[in-house]
Coordinates of C-alpha atoms in Angstrom, one line a residue:
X164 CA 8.2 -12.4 -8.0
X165 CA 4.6 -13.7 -7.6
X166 CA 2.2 -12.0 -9.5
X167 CA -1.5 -11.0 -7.6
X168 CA -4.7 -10.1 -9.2
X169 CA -6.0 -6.4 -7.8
X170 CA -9.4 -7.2 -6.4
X171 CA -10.1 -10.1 -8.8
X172 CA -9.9 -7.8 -11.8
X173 CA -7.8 -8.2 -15.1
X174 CA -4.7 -6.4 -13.6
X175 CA -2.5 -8.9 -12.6
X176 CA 0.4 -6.8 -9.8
X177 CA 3.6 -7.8 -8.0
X178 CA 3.4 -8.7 -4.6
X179 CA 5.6 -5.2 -4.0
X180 CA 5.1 -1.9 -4.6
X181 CA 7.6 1.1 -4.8
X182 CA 6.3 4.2 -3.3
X183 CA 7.6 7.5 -4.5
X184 CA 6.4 10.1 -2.0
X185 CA 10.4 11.0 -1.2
X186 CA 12.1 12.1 -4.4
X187 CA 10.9 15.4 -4.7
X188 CA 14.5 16.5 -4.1
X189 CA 16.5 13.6 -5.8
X190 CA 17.9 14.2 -9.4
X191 CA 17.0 12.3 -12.3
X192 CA 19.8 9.9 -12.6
X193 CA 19.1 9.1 -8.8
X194 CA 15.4 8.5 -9.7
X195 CA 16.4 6.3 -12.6
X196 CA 18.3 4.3 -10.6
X197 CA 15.8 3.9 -7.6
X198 CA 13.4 2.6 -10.8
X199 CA 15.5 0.5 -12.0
X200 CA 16.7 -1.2 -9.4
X201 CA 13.0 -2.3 -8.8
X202 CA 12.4 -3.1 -12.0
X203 CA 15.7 -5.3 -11.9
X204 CA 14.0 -6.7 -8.8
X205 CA 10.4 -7.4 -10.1
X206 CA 8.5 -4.9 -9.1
X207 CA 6.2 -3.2 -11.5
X208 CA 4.0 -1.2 -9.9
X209 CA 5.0 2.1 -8.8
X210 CA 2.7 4.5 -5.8
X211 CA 1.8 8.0 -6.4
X212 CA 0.1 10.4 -4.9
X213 CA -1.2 14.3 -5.9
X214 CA 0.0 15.4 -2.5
X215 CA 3.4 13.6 -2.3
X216 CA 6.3 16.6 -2.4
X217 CA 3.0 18.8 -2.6
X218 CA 1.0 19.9 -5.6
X219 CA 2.0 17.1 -8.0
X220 CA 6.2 17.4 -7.7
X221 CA 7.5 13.7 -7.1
X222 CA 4.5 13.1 -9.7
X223 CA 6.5 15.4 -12.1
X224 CA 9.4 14.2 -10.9
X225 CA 9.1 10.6 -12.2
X226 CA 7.5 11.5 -15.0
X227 CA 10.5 14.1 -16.2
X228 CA 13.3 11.6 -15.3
X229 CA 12.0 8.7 -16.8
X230 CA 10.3 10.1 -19.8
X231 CA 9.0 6.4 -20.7
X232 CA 7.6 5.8 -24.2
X233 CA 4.4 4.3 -24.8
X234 CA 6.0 0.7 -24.7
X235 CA 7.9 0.9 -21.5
X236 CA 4.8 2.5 -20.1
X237 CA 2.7 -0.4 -21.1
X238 CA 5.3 -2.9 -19.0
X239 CA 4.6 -1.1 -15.7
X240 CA 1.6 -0.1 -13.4
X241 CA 1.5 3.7 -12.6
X242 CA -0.9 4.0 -9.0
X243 CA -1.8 7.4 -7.7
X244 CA -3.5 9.0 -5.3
X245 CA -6.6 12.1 -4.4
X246 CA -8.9 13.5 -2.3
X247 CA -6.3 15.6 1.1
X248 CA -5.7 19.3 0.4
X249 CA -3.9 20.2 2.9
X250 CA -6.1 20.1 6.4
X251 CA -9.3 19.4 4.5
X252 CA -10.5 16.7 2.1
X253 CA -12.3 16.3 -1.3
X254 CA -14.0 14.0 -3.0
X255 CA -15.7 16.3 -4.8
X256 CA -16.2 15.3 -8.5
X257 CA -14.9 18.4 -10.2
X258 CA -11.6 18.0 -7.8
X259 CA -11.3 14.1 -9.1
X260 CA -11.4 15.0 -12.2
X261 CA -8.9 17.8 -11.8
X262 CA -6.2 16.1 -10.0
X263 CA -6.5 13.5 -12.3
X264 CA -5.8 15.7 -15.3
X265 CA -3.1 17.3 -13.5
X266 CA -1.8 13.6 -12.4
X267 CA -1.5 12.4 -16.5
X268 CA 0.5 15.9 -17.0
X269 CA 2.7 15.5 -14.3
X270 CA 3.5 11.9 -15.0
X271 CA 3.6 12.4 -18.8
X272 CA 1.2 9.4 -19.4
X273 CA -2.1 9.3 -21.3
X274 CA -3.6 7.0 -18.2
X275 CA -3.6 5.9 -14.4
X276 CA -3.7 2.0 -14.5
X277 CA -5.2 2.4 -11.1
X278 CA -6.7 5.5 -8.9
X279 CA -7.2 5.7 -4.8
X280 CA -9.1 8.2 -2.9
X281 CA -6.8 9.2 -0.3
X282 CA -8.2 8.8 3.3
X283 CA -11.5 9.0 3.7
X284 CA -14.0 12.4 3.0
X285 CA -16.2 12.4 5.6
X286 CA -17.9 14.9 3.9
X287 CA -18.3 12.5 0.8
X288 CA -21.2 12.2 -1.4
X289 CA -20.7 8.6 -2.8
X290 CA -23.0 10.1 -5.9
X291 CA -19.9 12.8 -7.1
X292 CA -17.3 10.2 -6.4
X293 CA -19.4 7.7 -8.9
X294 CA -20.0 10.5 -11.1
X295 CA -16.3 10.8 -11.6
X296 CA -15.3 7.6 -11.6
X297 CA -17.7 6.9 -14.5
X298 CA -16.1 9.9 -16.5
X299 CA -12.8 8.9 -15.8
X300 CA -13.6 4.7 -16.9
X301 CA -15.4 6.2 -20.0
X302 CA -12.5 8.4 -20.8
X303 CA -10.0 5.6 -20.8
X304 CA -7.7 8.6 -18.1
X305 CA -8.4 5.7 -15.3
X306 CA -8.6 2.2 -15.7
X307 CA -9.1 0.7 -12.3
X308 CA -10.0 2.2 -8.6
X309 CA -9.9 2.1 -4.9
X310 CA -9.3 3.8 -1.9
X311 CA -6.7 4.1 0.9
X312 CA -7.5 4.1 4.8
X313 CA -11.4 3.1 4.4
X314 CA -13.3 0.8 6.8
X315 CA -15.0 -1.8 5.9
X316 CA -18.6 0.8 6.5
X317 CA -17.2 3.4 4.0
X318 CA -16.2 1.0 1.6
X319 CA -20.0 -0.2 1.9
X320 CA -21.0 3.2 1.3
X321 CA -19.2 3.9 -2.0
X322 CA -19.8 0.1 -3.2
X323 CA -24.1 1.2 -3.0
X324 CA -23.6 3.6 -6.0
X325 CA -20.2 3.2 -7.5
X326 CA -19.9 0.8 -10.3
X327 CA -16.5 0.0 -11.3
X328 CA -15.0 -2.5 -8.5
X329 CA -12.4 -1.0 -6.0
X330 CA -9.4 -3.3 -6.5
X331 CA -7.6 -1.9 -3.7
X332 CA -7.4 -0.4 -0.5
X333 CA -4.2 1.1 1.1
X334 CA -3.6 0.3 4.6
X335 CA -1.0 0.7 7.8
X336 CA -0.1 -2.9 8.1
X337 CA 3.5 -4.1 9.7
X338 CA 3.9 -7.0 12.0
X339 CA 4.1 -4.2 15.0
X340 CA 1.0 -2.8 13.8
X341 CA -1.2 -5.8 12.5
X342 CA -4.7 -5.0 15.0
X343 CA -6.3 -6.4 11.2
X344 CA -5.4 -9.7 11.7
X345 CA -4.1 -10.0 15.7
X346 CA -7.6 -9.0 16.8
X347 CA -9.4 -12.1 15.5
X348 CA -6.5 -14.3 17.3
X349 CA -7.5 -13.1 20.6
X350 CA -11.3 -13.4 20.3
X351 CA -13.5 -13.8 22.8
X352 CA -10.5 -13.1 25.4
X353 CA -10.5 -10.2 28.3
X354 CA -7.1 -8.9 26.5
X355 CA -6.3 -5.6 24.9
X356 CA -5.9 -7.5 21.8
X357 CA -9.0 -9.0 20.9
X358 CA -10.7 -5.7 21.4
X359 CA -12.0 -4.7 17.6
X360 CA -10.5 -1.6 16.1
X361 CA -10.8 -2.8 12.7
X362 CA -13.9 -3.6 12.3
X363 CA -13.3 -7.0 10.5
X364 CA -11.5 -4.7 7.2
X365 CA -9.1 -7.5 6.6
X366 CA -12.0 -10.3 6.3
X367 CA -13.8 -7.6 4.3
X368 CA -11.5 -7.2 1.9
X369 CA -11.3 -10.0 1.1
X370 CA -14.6 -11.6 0.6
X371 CA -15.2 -8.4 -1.5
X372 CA -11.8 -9.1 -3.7
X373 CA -10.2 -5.6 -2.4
X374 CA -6.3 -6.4 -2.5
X375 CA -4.8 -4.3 0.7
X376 CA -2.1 -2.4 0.0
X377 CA 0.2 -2.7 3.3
X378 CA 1.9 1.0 3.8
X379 CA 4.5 1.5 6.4
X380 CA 5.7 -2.3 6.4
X381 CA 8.7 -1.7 8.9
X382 CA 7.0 1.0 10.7
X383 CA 6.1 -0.1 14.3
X384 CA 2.9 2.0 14.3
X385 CA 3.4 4.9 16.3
X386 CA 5.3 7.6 14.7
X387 CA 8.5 6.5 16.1
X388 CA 9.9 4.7 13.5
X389 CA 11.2 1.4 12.2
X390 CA 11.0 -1.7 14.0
X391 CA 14.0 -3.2 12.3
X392 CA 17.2 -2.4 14.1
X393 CA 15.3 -1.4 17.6
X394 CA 16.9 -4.2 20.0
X395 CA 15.8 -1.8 23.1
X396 CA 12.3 -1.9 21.9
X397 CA 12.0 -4.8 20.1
X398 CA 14.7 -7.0 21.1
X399 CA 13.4 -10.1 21.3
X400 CA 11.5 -9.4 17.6
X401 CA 14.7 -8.1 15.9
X402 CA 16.8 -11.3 17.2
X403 CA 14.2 -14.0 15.8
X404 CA 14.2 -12.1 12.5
X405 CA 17.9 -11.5 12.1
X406 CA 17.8 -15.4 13.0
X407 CA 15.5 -16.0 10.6
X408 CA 17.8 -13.8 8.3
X409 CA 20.4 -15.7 8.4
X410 CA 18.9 -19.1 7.7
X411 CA 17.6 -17.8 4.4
X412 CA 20.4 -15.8 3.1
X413 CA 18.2 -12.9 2.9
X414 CA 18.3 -9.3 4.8
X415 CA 15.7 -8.4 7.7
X416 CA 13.7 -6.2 5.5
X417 CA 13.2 -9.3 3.7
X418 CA 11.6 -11.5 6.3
X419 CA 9.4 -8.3 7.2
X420 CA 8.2 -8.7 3.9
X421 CA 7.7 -11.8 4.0
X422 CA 5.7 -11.7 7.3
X423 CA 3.5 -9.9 5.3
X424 CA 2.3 -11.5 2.2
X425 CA 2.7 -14.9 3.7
X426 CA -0.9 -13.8 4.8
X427 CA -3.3 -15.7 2.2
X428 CA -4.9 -12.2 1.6
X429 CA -2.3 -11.4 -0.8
X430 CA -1.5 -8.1 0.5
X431 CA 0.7 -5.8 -1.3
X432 CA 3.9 -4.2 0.3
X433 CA 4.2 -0.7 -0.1
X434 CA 7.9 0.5 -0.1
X435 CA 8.6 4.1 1.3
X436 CA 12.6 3.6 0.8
X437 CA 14.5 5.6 -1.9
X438 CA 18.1 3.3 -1.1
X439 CA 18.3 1.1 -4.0
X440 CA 19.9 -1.5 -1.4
X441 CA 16.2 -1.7 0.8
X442 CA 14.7 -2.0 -2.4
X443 CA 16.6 -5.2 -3.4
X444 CA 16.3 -6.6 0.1
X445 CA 13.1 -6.2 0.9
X446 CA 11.7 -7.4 -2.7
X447 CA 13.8 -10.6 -1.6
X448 CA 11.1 -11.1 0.7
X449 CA 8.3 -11.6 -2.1
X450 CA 9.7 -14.8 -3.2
X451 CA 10.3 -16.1 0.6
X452 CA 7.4 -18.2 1.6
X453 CA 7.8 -18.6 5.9
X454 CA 6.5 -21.7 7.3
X455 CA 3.3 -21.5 9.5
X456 CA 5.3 -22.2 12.8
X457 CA 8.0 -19.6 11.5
X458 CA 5.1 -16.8 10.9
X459 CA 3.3 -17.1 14.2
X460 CA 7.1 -17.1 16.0
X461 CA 7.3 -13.6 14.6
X462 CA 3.6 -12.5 15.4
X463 CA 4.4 -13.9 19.2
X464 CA 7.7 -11.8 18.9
X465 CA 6.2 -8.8 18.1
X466 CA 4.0 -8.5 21.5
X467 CA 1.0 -10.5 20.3
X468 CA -0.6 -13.4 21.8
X469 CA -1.3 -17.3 20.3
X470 CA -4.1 -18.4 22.8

């Protein structure tokens, strides 16, 4: 599986991630399984988040089943998340810090390879958020950061007084939801779709080396579910992937993937599944390189225009 830097840094990451925010209620051989069959697959890098089964539990969770020692920990990235509380956010400095400690305990680790603020405060004071950020670096509990859901004018914000570089930034991205990167197709054109509703975050990201973290790859963007297996809705999409499918051997999930980081971005898939067998086929995808004319079919498929 290709291997990406995060944001230019030191940490190299695989071009998939497994997200963990629905094992609350699986048992630990289940979890163990779900783990390794992505390790078995590549991926490495593993999502967290303090609110994910509420108050730390599929944090705990992993941590209990797995119970890695300090060299299996060292082979894998451990990502995790702060900052909602339940109808209110904080990026409060004493709340970093706490969620972080409670994070380490949870996932029975001595430190968080990388940290996001989750969604953005709009009540943040970029001066508590560097405050922490510089405790937690010094500390050796954190080793890299970034944020989820930010635009490219909060990101601004927290880059003016935070010093460590945000290597990421998690964000809704499937090839029914891609405004990111269909808006800049359509410019200039009296069409829904070159009006800007990201405010260039894709571009941003990556002249400033963030990595985007795409979350909800198969989602198509509004609450209603997958895109994958919806002929009534997305016929004509579903039959030039399936097609597609076939001619590489692979599964759908696959070519959603790689729809995705075919993008010269290197974007990150994000992985909500817990079936072992999604896993496997969509990590597939990783390794799949589309051709150009193959990638834009898809993006015409999907709804969008090709001027």
């Amino acid at each position: 599986m290709r291997m990406i830097p995060l944001g230019g840094s030191t940490l190299s990451a695989p071009s998939v991630i497994l997200g963990l925010m629905r094992i609350a209620d699986m048992g630990d051989a289940e979890i163990r399984t779900l783990v390794g069959t992505a390790l078995d697959a590549g991926i490495t890098m593993f999502d967290h988040a303090d609110i994910y089964g509420r108050d730390h539990l599929c944090e705990e969770r992993f941590g209990s089943a797995l119970g890695w020692g300090a060299g299996e920990r060292e082979q894998v990235i451990v990502q995790t998340k702060c900052g909602i509380r339940f109808g209110w956010f904080d990026f409060s400095c004493e709340h970093i810090l706490s969620s972080v400690d409670q994070s380490l305990a949870a996932l029975r680790t001595d430190y968080i390879d990388v940290l996001l603020l989750h969604r953005p405060d709009a009540l943040v004071e970029p001066e508590e958020v560097a405050k922490a950020f510089d405790a937690l670096s010094a500390s050796g509990k954190v080793r890299h950061f970034g944020v989820s859901n930010h635009t490219r004018g909060q990101l601004e914000l927290l880059h003016s007084v935070v010093d460590q570089p945000l290597v990421a930034n998690q964000l809704q991205l499937s090839v029914t939801h891609a405004d990111m990167i269909a808006e800049g197709v359509a410019l200039n054109m009296r069409h829904d779709q070159s009006v800007v509703r990201t405010d260039g975050i894709l571009d941003y990201c990556r002249l400033t080396g963030t990595t985007v973290q795409a979350w909800s790859p198969f989602q198509n963007g509004d609450g209603t579910g997958p895109f994958l297996g919806d002929t009534t809705r997305f016929g004509e999409l579903n039959a030039v992937i399936d097609r597609l499918a076939a001619e590489y051997s692979v599964a759908p999930e696959a070519i959603a993937t790689a729809w995705i980081t075919r993008h010269p971005a290197d974007i990150q898939v994000v992985l909500g599944t817990t079936r072992p067998e999604r896993v496997r086929a969509a990590a597939a995808g990783a390794g799949l390189r589309l051709g150009r004319e193959q990638w834009y079919e898809v993006f015409r498929a999907a709804g969008y225009i090709v001027p």
